[in-house]
Each structure stands twice: as C-alpha cells, then as structure tokens.
Amino acid sequence: MADSTKTAKLTIDGKDYELPIHSPTAGPEVIDIRKLYAQAGVFTYDPGFTSTASCDSTITYIDGGKGELLHRGYPIDQLAEKSHYLEVCYLLLYGELPSPAQLEDFESRVTNHTMIHEQMMYLFRGYRRDAHPMAIMVGVVGALSAFYHDSTDISDPWQREVASIRMIAKLPTIAAMAYKYSIGQPFVYPRNDLDYASNFLRMCFAVPAADYEVNPILSRAMDRIFTLHADHEQNASTSTVRLASSSGANPFACIAAGIACLWGPAHGGANQACLEMLQEIGTPDRIPEFIARAKDKDDPFRLMGFGHRVYKNFDPRAKVMKQSADEVLDLLGIEDNPTLQVAKELEKAALADPYFTDKKLFPNVDFYSGIILEAMGFPTSMFTPIFALSRTVGWISQWKEMISDPQLKIGRPRQLYHGETLRDYVDIENR
Ligand code: CMC
C-alpha cells in the first residue's frame, strides 16, 4: 500500500485522532482505520460493508455510477467482444494479457487437468437424484481437498498454482456431472481437443449413444457467459473466499465456501429466480401487477435481475447479455420467445417508473442470462452452477492475491453488542 500524506481528523470526546487516507488508482479515497481501536478504543460500524474496503487489490475495478467494469484495466465489453474466457482467466490470474506462447501454455495446462479422480464418481452417487446441483457442487468441490493432497499447502507457491489450474479445469466437469446425475444419464468424460466452452456443452448434452455436435455460435455464447461472470471485485462470495482463506484453510475448501455463498437468491441464485419470475409473469399484460408488488413495502417480492449494491447505472454485463440473448434465440430459430418478450417489456416498464429510476435500479447480469441458458437447453437449476464455474477464476485470483499479501491477517470483524451484560446463571427450578 502506497504511503499517504493526506489524513482525516476524527474527534472523540474532544480528543483528535489522525487517520491516514490512501489514494487508489481509481475510486474513492480510503480512510485507514486499522489503528483506530488501539489508539481511540472505538470500533466502526458498517453492516453489509457498504462503506468498508476489506482489502487492497489490483484485480477488478467497478465504477458503479458510470456502469463500468474493468479487469486489470480492460473494460468488460472489450473483453466480451474481442477476448475469450481462458484468456480472461490468464489476465485475472497473472495481471497481463498473455503472449501467444503464454496463452498456448496456459490452455494446455488447463486442458490437461479436466478429468477428476475416478473415485470421485462414487461421491455423486451418494446424493439423491433430485439434489440441487449447487448442493452437489459445494460438497464435491470441498472434497477435492481429499483427493489432491499435493496441492493443499498454501505456503508453497507451486502448490497454489496447481490448485488454481485444477479448479479452473475441473469445475466444468463437476458441474456437468452434477447435471447428468440429476437427470439420470451417464457421466460424459471431458474431451481435450475441444475448447473450454464446447467441452462443457458436450459434457452436459452428449450421451454415449449420440455425440453432441457443438454449434460454434452456442459455444461462443457460452464462453461469453463465462467471461461476463469471471470476476466482480469484493462481492459476497469473493469476500467469503477471502475470509475463509484468511484462516489458512486449503484452497478447495475456500472455493467451496464461495460456492455456498453464491447460491443465495440475492447473489448468484438470482439468475434462476429471475427466469422463474419471468415465466411466472408469463405475458406482458401481467407486468403492472408484478411491478406493483415489487414497489409494495409489505410484499417481500423483489424484481429479480434488477438492482445492484455497486451499480447505480446499467450493469455493463447486462448490455452484452441482452445482445447475446437476441443472437442465440435468432440462431436457434426461436422467434417471439415469450420469456424474452416479457423481459424486454418488463425492463422498459421498470425503467419508465420513478420507483426504479429514483433508487437507481437497473437490470443486472442475471436479467438476460437465464433466457440464453434456457434456450441452450439448461434447466434453471443449472444456472447458478454455471455462474459458480465461471466465477471460480475470480475467487482464485483474489485468493492468490490475498495469500501473497504481506498484510495478510485472519479476518475477524468486531461487533456492536446490544445483548445482556454479565448476569448470574439461574437454576432450572427457579426459571
Ligand atoms: N426490486 C424492488 N426493489 C428493490 C430491488 C428490486 N430488485 N432492489 C433493491 N430495491 C429497493 C429496496 O427495497 C430498497 O428500497 P428502500 O430504500 O425504499 O428500502 C432500495 O431499493 C435499496 O435496496 P437495498 O436492498 O438496500 O440494496 P442492496 O445494495 O442491499 O441490494 C441487491 C442489492 C442486488 C441484493 C438487491 O438489489 C436485490 O435484491 N436485487 C434482486 C436480486 C438480484 O437480482 N441479485 C443479483 C445481483 S447481480 C449478480 C450477483 O452479483 O450476484
């Protein structure tokens, strides 16, 4: 962290405390309160971390006001248009775009780790067939630490690297297996002559009796979905991975923790919830009813795929996703898709309503992604697993950055305690 010359002054009970201010390369200045408790004996209070920078990072930057998302400085729309997922993985992990030789080497390293230990097949069989694929993924990814002992020592940079490559390579295999298991079909092994996205589509949709011919436009759309979800700064699941890893937990356990956090409907689970909502609305004439429910304070219903903690403008990923939805449905010859029609009308109606514009609620990445995934043939239960496999590289990049940070400390927030103070135990017969 660069030395700062600017300071903020905090006065408590007439006593002044000087707090250093750090100037980032982009974004608001950050007041450093690390010594505040030692010097002034007070904590700060910020539930939901709305004003707290939890780490010093160089990976991803979001300007929520402008609707800008940068990975290592490169805007997401350029990466979605000109790059591809594994190149973005390299960029996130190592900080720069790869040379052709570096990319070839990286792709071959990932490709050579796509299979999972054969013994892991039996883990899947222990789950009920109707288990949510996210439930299976949390368990199986955590279980990788039981199968790959040679990459769990986080103090060894080589082992960290191997664990990273293993997870990027194996997550599509695990997600596809979770899907195959849920529909009672045999697992399809990865094929290393296919690119990352095509291989995933084939593992999901091929069967031993009939191979799956991968359409390059669909594989491009799949790759773009992976790219758009690759990283997103210090969101809930990434912060979960960082907090878990701050204790020294092994990398597979930390990523499993991230997957568990991502599952929630306010986070990665929103893509499933959004498509289900669009299908429940069904026809554009029912939109006003759902908009009214979203605005009603006494109704817990929220417009899924709308709003974001950081974006107070269009989520730049939603723009690319909307365009991709048009392309995919066009390719598949799905004209007048009723869900897409409802989505477009709902977007228009919400953006014309002061409730949403005043609160700066815009469509987020999940608003259109479900429509594409459904058109490709995925059930809604696979939407969040696809988000999880895409985000794995972001979690890993943030985890690697954290492990090599000399400031690394176990994450241990404090609290504002409003409970009882010391009191004596009451015997049960006297209560
Ligand atoms: N529909 C209706 N009202 C909303 C919505 C929504 N989708 N989102 C926020 N609001 C209202 C909320 O009721 C509150 O109103 P008031 O100020 O009157 O109490 C105000 O807007 C601010 O909301 P908040 O809950 O304080 O904002 P937050 O930053 O804590 O929550 C969010 C962000 C994404 C959890 C929330 O917008 C939401 O629940 N959206 C729907 C779920 C969703 O699409 N999640 C995917 C996020 S993008 C993918 C990812 O990163 O995982």
mmCIF file with all atom_site columns, C-alpha atoms in Angstrom, residues 93-248:
data_model
loop_
_atom_site.group_PDB
_atom_site.id
_atom_site.type_symbol
_atom_site.label_atom_id
_atom_site.label_alt_id
_atom_site.label_comp_id
_atom_site.label_asym_id
_atom_site.label_entity_id
_atom_site.label_seq_id
_atom_site.pdbx_PDB_ins_code
_atom_site.Cartn_x
_atom_site.Cartn_y
_atom_site.Cartn_z
_atom_site.occupancy
_atom_site.B_iso_or_equiv
_atom_site.pdbx_formal_charge
_atom_site.auth_seq_id
_atom_site.auth_comp_id
_atom_site.auth_asym_id
_atom_site.auth_atom_id
_atom_site.pdbx_PDB_model_num
ATOM 1   C CA . LEU A 1 93  ? -4.625  -14.661 -12.515 1.00 0.00 ? 93  LEU A CA 1
ATOM 2   C CA . TYR A 1 94  ? -1.376  -13.131 -13.756 1.00 0.00 ? 94  TYR A CA 1
ATOM 3   C CA . GLY A 1 95  ? -2.200  -9.445  -14.314 1.00 0.00 ? 95  GLY A CA 1
ATOM 4   C CA . GLU A 1 96  ? -1.439  -9.057  -18.043 1.00 0.00 ? 96  GLU A CA 1
ATOM 5   C CA . LEU A 1 97  ? -2.831  -10.321 -21.329 1.00 0.00 ? 97  LEU A CA 1
ATOM 6   C CA . PRO A 1 98  ? -0.801  -13.370 -22.399 1.00 0.00 ? 98  PRO A CA 1
ATOM 7   C CA . SER A 1 99  ? 1.524   -13.580 -25.401 1.00 0.00 ? 99  SER A CA 1
ATOM 8   C CA . PRO A 1 100 ? 0.511   -16.299 -27.921 1.00 0.00 ? 100 PRO A CA 1
ATOM 9   C CA . ALA A 1 101 ? 3.040   -18.716 -26.359 1.00 0.00 ? 101 ALA A CA 1
ATOM 10  C CA . GLN A 1 102 ? 1.867   -17.959 -22.811 1.00 0.00 ? 102 GLN A CA 1
ATOM 11  C CA . LEU A 1 103 ? -1.751  -18.491 -23.828 1.00 0.00 ? 103 LEU A CA 1
ATOM 12  C CA . GLU A 1 104 ? -0.975  -21.781 -25.535 1.00 0.00 ? 104 GLU A CA 1
ATOM 13  C CA . ASP A 1 105 ? 0.892   -23.000 -22.471 1.00 0.00 ? 105 ASP A CA 1
ATOM 14  C CA . PHE A 1 106 ? -1.914  -21.902 -20.118 1.00 0.00 ? 106 PHE A CA 1
ATOM 15  C CA . GLU A 1 107 ? -4.628  -23.513 -22.233 1.00 0.00 ? 107 GLU A CA 1
ATOM 16  C CA . SER A 1 108 ? -2.710  -26.754 -22.397 1.00 0.00 ? 108 SER A CA 1
ATOM 17  C CA . ARG A 1 109 ? -2.178  -26.755 -18.615 1.00 0.00 ? 109 ARG A CA 1
ATOM 18  C CA . VAL A 1 110 ? -5.913  -26.226 -18.003 1.00 0.00 ? 110 VAL A CA 1
ATOM 19  C CA . THR A 1 111 ? -6.868  -28.820 -20.610 1.00 0.00 ? 111 THR A CA 1
ATOM 20  C CA . ASN A 1 112 ? -4.646  -31.442 -19.021 1.00 0.00 ? 112 ASN A CA 1
ATOM 21  C CA . HIS A 1 113 ? -6.466  -31.176 -15.703 1.00 0.00 ? 113 HIS A CA 1
ATOM 22  C CA . THR A 1 114 ? -10.093 -31.523 -16.868 1.00 0.00 ? 114 THR A CA 1
ATOM 23  C CA . MET A 1 115 ? -10.642 -35.083 -15.589 1.00 0.00 ? 115 MET A CA 1
ATOM 24  C CA . ILE A 1 116 ? -11.450 -35.730 -11.960 1.00 0.00 ? 116 ILE A CA 1
ATOM 25  C CA . HIS A 1 117 ? -10.176 -38.598 -9.826  1.00 0.00 ? 117 HIS A CA 1
ATOM 26  C CA . GLU A 1 118 ? -12.216 -41.657 -10.818 1.00 0.00 ? 118 GLU A CA 1
ATOM 27  C CA . GLN A 1 119 ? -13.015 -42.387 -7.171  1.00 0.00 ? 119 GLN A CA 1
ATOM 28  C CA . MET A 1 120 ? -14.941 -39.113 -7.005  1.00 0.00 ? 120 MET A CA 1
ATOM 29  C CA . MET A 1 121 ? -17.690 -40.676 -9.180  1.00 0.00 ? 121 MET A CA 1
ATOM 30  C CA . TYR A 1 122 ? -18.870 -42.520 -6.066  1.00 0.00 ? 122 TYR A CA 1
ATOM 31  C CA . LEU A 1 123 ? -19.360 -39.261 -4.206  1.00 0.00 ? 123 LEU A CA 1
ATOM 32  C CA . PHE A 1 124 ? -22.006 -38.217 -6.727  1.00 0.00 ? 124 PHE A CA 1
ATOM 33  C CA . ARG A 1 125 ? -23.847 -41.489 -6.255  1.00 0.00 ? 125 ARG A CA 1
ATOM 34  C CA . GLY A 1 126 ? -24.264 -40.683 -2.550  1.00 0.00 ? 126 GLY A CA 1
ATOM 35  C CA . TYR A 1 127 ? -26.588 -37.768 -3.373  1.00 0.00 ? 127 TYR A CA 1
ATOM 36  C CA . ARG A 1 128 ? -30.310 -38.001 -4.018  1.00 0.00 ? 128 ARG A CA 1
ATOM 37  C CA . ARG A 1 129 ? -31.107 -37.694 -7.728  1.00 0.00 ? 129 ARG A CA 1
ATOM 38  C CA . ASP A 1 130 ? -33.237 -34.619 -7.048  1.00 0.00 ? 130 ASP A CA 1
ATOM 39  C CA . ALA A 1 131 ? -30.450 -32.790 -5.171  1.00 0.00 ? 131 ALA A CA 1
ATOM 40  C CA . HIS A 1 132 ? -29.852 -29.255 -6.416  1.00 0.00 ? 132 HIS A CA 1
ATOM 41  C CA . PRO A 1 133 ? -26.608 -29.247 -8.491  1.00 0.00 ? 133 PRO A CA 1
ATOM 42  C CA . MET A 1 134 ? -25.312 -26.435 -6.238  1.00 0.00 ? 134 MET A CA 1
ATOM 43  C CA . ALA A 1 135 ? -25.664 -28.747 -3.216  1.00 0.00 ? 135 ALA A CA 1
ATOM 44  C CA . ILE A 1 136 ? -23.578 -31.326 -5.056  1.00 0.00 ? 136 ILE A CA 1
ATOM 45  C CA . MET A 1 137 ? -21.006 -28.747 -6.129  1.00 0.00 ? 137 MET A CA 1
ATOM 46  C CA . VAL A 1 138 ? -20.472 -27.402 -2.606  1.00 0.00 ? 138 VAL A CA 1
ATOM 47  C CA . GLY A 1 139 ? -19.740 -30.940 -1.436  1.00 0.00 ? 139 GLY A CA 1
ATOM 48  C CA . VAL A 1 140 ? -17.700 -32.204 -4.382  1.00 0.00 ? 140 VAL A CA 1
ATOM 49  C CA . VAL A 1 141 ? -15.513 -29.099 -4.697  1.00 0.00 ? 141 VAL A CA 1
ATOM 50  C CA . GLY A 1 142 ? -14.773 -29.214 -0.953  1.00 0.00 ? 142 GLY A CA 1
ATOM 51  C CA . ALA A 1 143 ? -13.974 -32.912 -1.378  1.00 0.00 ? 143 ALA A CA 1
ATOM 52  C CA . LEU A 1 144 ? -11.257 -32.120 -3.950  1.00 0.00 ? 144 LEU A CA 1
ATOM 53  C CA . SER A 1 145 ? -9.030  -31.463 -0.929  1.00 0.00 ? 145 SER A CA 1
ATOM 54  C CA . ALA A 1 146 ? -9.426  -35.135 -0.018  1.00 0.00 ? 146 ALA A CA 1
ATOM 55  C CA . PHE A 1 147 ? -8.204  -36.224 -3.454  1.00 0.00 ? 147 PHE A CA 1
ATOM 56  C CA . TYR A 1 148 ? -5.454  -33.751 -4.324  1.00 0.00 ? 148 TYR A CA 1
ATOM 57  C CA . HIS A 1 149 ? -3.247  -33.628 -1.227  1.00 0.00 ? 149 HIS A CA 1
ATOM 58  C CA . ASP A 1 150 ? -0.316  -32.441 -3.306  1.00 0.00 ? 150 ASP A CA 1
ATOM 59  C CA . SER A 1 151 ? -1.908  -29.031 -3.861  1.00 0.00 ? 151 SER A CA 1
ATOM 60  C CA . THR A 1 152 ? -3.264  -28.063 -0.453  1.00 0.00 ? 152 THR A CA 1
ATOM 61  C CA . ASP A 1 153 ? -0.167  -26.493 1.106   1.00 0.00 ? 153 ASP A CA 1
ATOM 62  C CA . ILE A 1 154 ? -0.907  -22.795 0.726   1.00 0.00 ? 154 ILE A CA 1
ATOM 63  C CA . SER A 1 155 ? 2.596   -21.759 1.780   1.00 0.00 ? 155 SER A CA 1
ATOM 64  C CA . ASP A 1 156 ? 4.020   -23.335 -1.391  1.00 0.00 ? 156 ASP A CA 1
ATOM 65  C CA . PRO A 1 157 ? 3.515   -21.108 -4.490  1.00 0.00 ? 157 PRO A CA 1
ATOM 66  C CA . TRP A 1 158 ? 3.798   -24.115 -6.824  1.00 0.00 ? 158 TRP A CA 1
ATOM 67  C CA . GLN A 1 159 ? 1.015   -25.959 -4.976  1.00 0.00 ? 159 GLN A CA 1
ATOM 68  C CA . ARG A 1 160 ? -1.125  -22.814 -5.076  1.00 0.00 ? 160 ARG A CA 1
ATOM 69  C CA . GLU A 1 161 ? -0.619  -22.667 -8.828  1.00 0.00 ? 161 GLU A CA 1
ATOM 70  C CA . VAL A 1 162 ? -1.512  -26.336 -9.330  1.00 0.00 ? 162 VAL A CA 1
ATOM 71  C CA . ALA A 1 163 ? -4.631  -26.000 -7.158  1.00 0.00 ? 163 ALA A CA 1
ATOM 72  C CA . SER A 1 164 ? -5.692  -22.962 -9.207  1.00 0.00 ? 164 SER A CA 1
ATOM 73  C CA . ILE A 1 165 ? -5.295  -24.705 -12.549 1.00 0.00 ? 165 ILE A CA 1
ATOM 74  C CA . ARG A 1 166 ? -7.018  -27.814 -11.218 1.00 0.00 ? 166 ARG A CA 1
ATOM 75  C CA . MET A 1 167 ? -10.088 -25.907 -10.104 1.00 0.00 ? 167 MET A CA 1
ATOM 76  C CA . ILE A 1 168 ? -10.436 -23.878 -13.316 1.00 0.00 ? 168 ILE A CA 1
ATOM 77  C CA . ALA A 1 169 ? -10.130 -27.127 -15.278 1.00 0.00 ? 169 ALA A CA 1
ATOM 78  C CA . LYS A 1 170 ? -12.313 -29.369 -13.124 1.00 0.00 ? 170 LYS A CA 1
ATOM 79  C CA . LEU A 1 171 ? -15.248 -27.115 -12.244 1.00 0.00 ? 171 LEU A CA 1
ATOM 80  C CA . PRO A 1 172 ? -16.955 -27.552 -15.657 1.00 0.00 ? 172 PRO A CA 1
ATOM 81  C CA . THR A 1 173 ? -16.523 -31.334 -15.328 1.00 0.00 ? 173 THR A CA 1
ATOM 82  C CA . ILE A 1 174 ? -18.029 -31.288 -11.824 1.00 0.00 ? 174 ILE A CA 1
ATOM 83  C CA . ALA A 1 175 ? -20.931 -29.009 -12.838 1.00 0.00 ? 175 ALA A CA 1
ATOM 84  C CA . ALA A 1 176 ? -21.706 -31.186 -15.889 1.00 0.00 ? 176 ALA A CA 1
ATOM 85  C CA . MET A 1 177 ? -21.563 -34.341 -13.764 1.00 0.00 ? 177 MET A CA 1
ATOM 86  C CA . ALA A 1 178 ? -23.931 -32.802 -11.195 1.00 0.00 ? 178 ALA A CA 1
ATOM 87  C CA . TYR A 1 179 ? -26.333 -32.136 -14.077 1.00 0.00 ? 179 TYR A CA 1
ATOM 88  C CA . LYS A 1 180 ? -26.007 -35.592 -15.617 1.00 0.00 ? 180 LYS A CA 1
ATOM 89  C CA . TYR A 1 181 ? -26.554 -37.175 -12.228 1.00 0.00 ? 181 TYR A CA 1
ATOM 90  C CA . SER A 1 182 ? -29.744 -35.158 -11.674 1.00 0.00 ? 182 SER A CA 1
ATOM 91  C CA . ILE A 1 183 ? -31.266 -36.362 -14.960 1.00 0.00 ? 183 ILE A CA 1
ATOM 92  C CA . GLY A 1 184 ? -30.156 -39.968 -14.555 1.00 0.00 ? 184 GLY A CA 1
ATOM 93  C CA . GLN A 1 185 ? -27.765 -40.017 -17.510 1.00 0.00 ? 185 GLN A CA 1
ATOM 94  C CA . PRO A 1 186 ? -24.216 -41.430 -17.530 1.00 0.00 ? 186 PRO A CA 1
ATOM 95  C CA . PHE A 1 187 ? -21.361 -39.024 -16.925 1.00 0.00 ? 187 PHE A CA 1
ATOM 96  C CA . VAL A 1 188 ? -19.641 -37.779 -20.091 1.00 0.00 ? 188 VAL A CA 1
ATOM 97  C CA . TYR A 1 189 ? -15.859 -37.516 -19.803 1.00 0.00 ? 189 TYR A CA 1
ATOM 98  C CA . PRO A 1 190 ? -14.128 -34.313 -20.944 1.00 0.00 ? 190 PRO A CA 1
ATOM 99  C CA . ARG A 1 191 ? -12.528 -34.150 -24.376 1.00 0.00 ? 191 ARG A CA 1
ATOM 100 C CA . ASN A 1 192 ? -9.302  -32.223 -24.511 1.00 0.00 ? 192 ASN A CA 1
ATOM 101 C CA . ASP A 1 193 ? -9.468  -31.458 -28.234 1.00 0.00 ? 193 ASP A CA 1
ATOM 102 C CA . LEU A 1 194 ? -12.424 -29.153 -27.583 1.00 0.00 ? 194 LEU A CA 1
ATOM 103 C CA . ASP A 1 195 ? -12.236 -25.586 -26.330 1.00 0.00 ? 195 ASP A CA 1
ATOM 104 C CA . TYR A 1 196 ? -13.348 -24.861 -22.753 1.00 0.00 ? 196 TYR A CA 1
ATOM 105 C CA . ALA A 1 197 ? -16.948 -23.841 -23.548 1.00 0.00 ? 197 ALA A CA 1
ATOM 106 C CA . SER A 1 198 ? -17.538 -26.520 -26.210 1.00 0.00 ? 198 SER A CA 1
ATOM 107 C CA . ASN A 1 199 ? -16.218 -29.174 -23.864 1.00 0.00 ? 199 ASN A CA 1
ATOM 108 C CA . PHE A 1 200 ? -18.654 -28.059 -21.151 1.00 0.00 ? 200 PHE A CA 1
ATOM 109 C CA . LEU A 1 201 ? -21.627 -28.065 -23.541 1.00 0.00 ? 201 LEU A CA 1
ATOM 110 C CA . ARG A 1 202 ? -20.691 -31.534 -24.765 1.00 0.00 ? 202 ARG A CA 1
ATOM 111 C CA . MET A 1 203 ? -20.268 -32.905 -21.227 1.00 0.00 ? 203 MET A CA 1
ATOM 112 C CA . CYS A 1 204 ? -23.783 -31.620 -20.468 1.00 0.00 ? 204 CYS A CA 1
ATOM 113 C CA . PHE A 1 205 ? -25.601 -32.624 -23.644 1.00 0.00 ? 205 PHE A CA 1
ATOM 114 C CA . ALA A 1 206 ? -23.822 -35.638 -25.201 1.00 0.00 ? 206 ALA A CA 1
ATOM 115 C CA . VAL A 1 207 ? -24.842 -39.189 -24.289 1.00 0.00 ? 207 VAL A CA 1
ATOM 116 C CA . PRO A 1 208 ? -22.879 -42.371 -25.006 1.00 0.00 ? 208 PRO A CA 1
ATOM 117 C CA . ALA A 1 209 ? -25.470 -43.300 -27.637 1.00 0.00 ? 209 ALA A CA 1
ATOM 118 C CA . ALA A 1 210 ? -25.231 -39.970 -29.516 1.00 0.00 ? 210 ALA A CA 1
ATOM 119 C CA . ASP A 1 211 ? -22.459 -37.421 -29.523 1.00 0.00 ? 211 ASP A CA 1
ATOM 120 C CA . TYR A 1 212 ? -23.287 -33.719 -29.313 1.00 0.00 ? 212 TYR A CA 1
ATOM 121 C CA . GLU A 1 213 ? -22.298 -31.575 -32.245 1.00 0.00 ? 213 GLU A CA 1
ATOM 122 C CA . VAL A 1 214 ? -21.215 -28.263 -30.745 1.00 0.00 ? 214 VAL A CA 1
ATOM 123 C CA . ASN A 1 215 ? -22.559 -25.263 -32.628 1.00 0.00 ? 215 ASN A CA 1
ATOM 124 C CA . PRO A 1 216 ? -19.783 -22.620 -32.680 1.00 0.00 ? 216 PRO A CA 1
ATOM 125 C CA . ILE A 1 217 ? -22.283 -19.785 -32.111 1.00 0.00 ? 217 ILE A CA 1
ATOM 126 C CA . LEU A 1 218 ? -23.634 -21.508 -28.997 1.00 0.00 ? 218 LEU A CA 1
ATOM 127 C CA . SER A 1 219 ? -20.147 -22.247 -27.741 1.00 0.00 ? 219 SER A CA 1
ATOM 128 C CA . ARG A 1 220 ? -19.220 -18.589 -28.302 1.00 0.00 ? 220 ARG A CA 1
ATOM 129 C CA . ALA A 1 221 ? -22.326 -17.529 -26.333 1.00 0.00 ? 221 ALA A CA 1
ATOM 130 C CA . MET A 1 222 ? -21.419 -19.976 -23.556 1.00 0.00 ? 222 MET A CA 1
ATOM 131 C CA . ASP A 1 223 ? -17.862 -18.644 -23.484 1.00 0.00 ? 223 ASP A CA 1
ATOM 132 C CA . ARG A 1 224 ? -19.226 -15.098 -23.262 1.00 0.00 ? 224 ARG A CA 1
ATOM 133 C CA . ILE A 1 225 ? -21.410 -16.040 -20.277 1.00 0.00 ? 225 ILE A CA 1
ATOM 134 C CA . PHE A 1 226 ? -18.303 -17.463 -18.586 1.00 0.00 ? 226 PHE A CA 1
ATOM 135 C CA . THR A 1 227 ? -16.345 -14.293 -19.409 1.00 0.00 ? 227 THR A CA 1
ATOM 136 C CA . LEU A 1 228 ? -19.045 -11.942 -18.131 1.00 0.00 ? 228 LEU A CA 1
ATOM 137 C CA . HIS A 1 229 ? -19.131 -13.750 -14.781 1.00 0.00 ? 229 HIS A CA 1
ATOM 138 C CA . ALA A 1 230 ? -15.378 -14.256 -14.348 1.00 0.00 ? 230 ALA A CA 1
ATOM 139 C CA . ASP A 1 231 ? -14.798 -11.777 -11.525 1.00 0.00 ? 231 ASP A CA 1
ATOM 140 C CA . HIS A 1 232 ? -16.624 -8.976  -9.784  1.00 0.00 ? 232 HIS A CA 1
ATOM 141 C CA . GLU A 1 233 ? -14.412 -7.421  -7.142  1.00 0.00 ? 233 GLU A CA 1
ATOM 142 C CA . GLN A 1 234 ? -15.247 -7.891  -3.430  1.00 0.00 ? 234 GLN A CA 1
ATOM 143 C CA . ASN A 1 235 ? -18.805 -9.257  -3.717  1.00 0.00 ? 235 ASN A CA 1
ATOM 144 C CA . ALA A 1 236 ? -20.321 -11.560 -1.064  1.00 0.00 ? 236 ALA A CA 1
ATOM 145 C CA . SER A 1 237 ? -18.924 -14.867 -2.378  1.00 0.00 ? 237 SER A CA 1
ATOM 146 C CA . THR A 1 238 ? -15.465 -13.424 -3.095  1.00 0.00 ? 238 THR A CA 1
ATOM 147 C CA . SER A 1 239 ? -15.351 -11.903 0.378   1.00 0.00 ? 239 SER A CA 1
ATOM 148 C CA . THR A 1 240 ? -16.415 -15.302 1.735   1.00 0.00 ? 240 THR A CA 1
ATOM 149 C CA . VAL A 1 241 ? -13.493 -16.951 -0.082  1.00 0.00 ? 241 VAL A CA 1
ATOM 150 C CA . ARG A 1 242 ? -11.101 -14.322 1.283   1.00 0.00 ? 242 ARG A CA 1
ATOM 151 C CA . LEU A 1 243 ? -12.442 -14.676 4.829   1.00 0.00 ? 243 LEU A CA 1
ATOM 152 C CA . ALA A 1 244 ? -12.274 -18.476 4.698   1.00 0.00 ? 244 ALA A CA 1
ATOM 153 C CA . SER A 1 245 ? -8.743  -18.393 3.319   1.00 0.00 ? 245 SER A CA 1
ATOM 154 C CA . SER A 1 246 ? -7.579  -15.869 5.921   1.00 0.00 ? 246 SER A CA 1
ATOM 155 C CA . SER A 1 247 ? -7.606  -18.713 8.443   1.00 0.00 ? 247 SER A CA 1
ATOM 156 C CA . GLY A 1 248 ? -5.189  -20.698 6.275   1.00 0.00 ? 248 GLY A CA 1
#
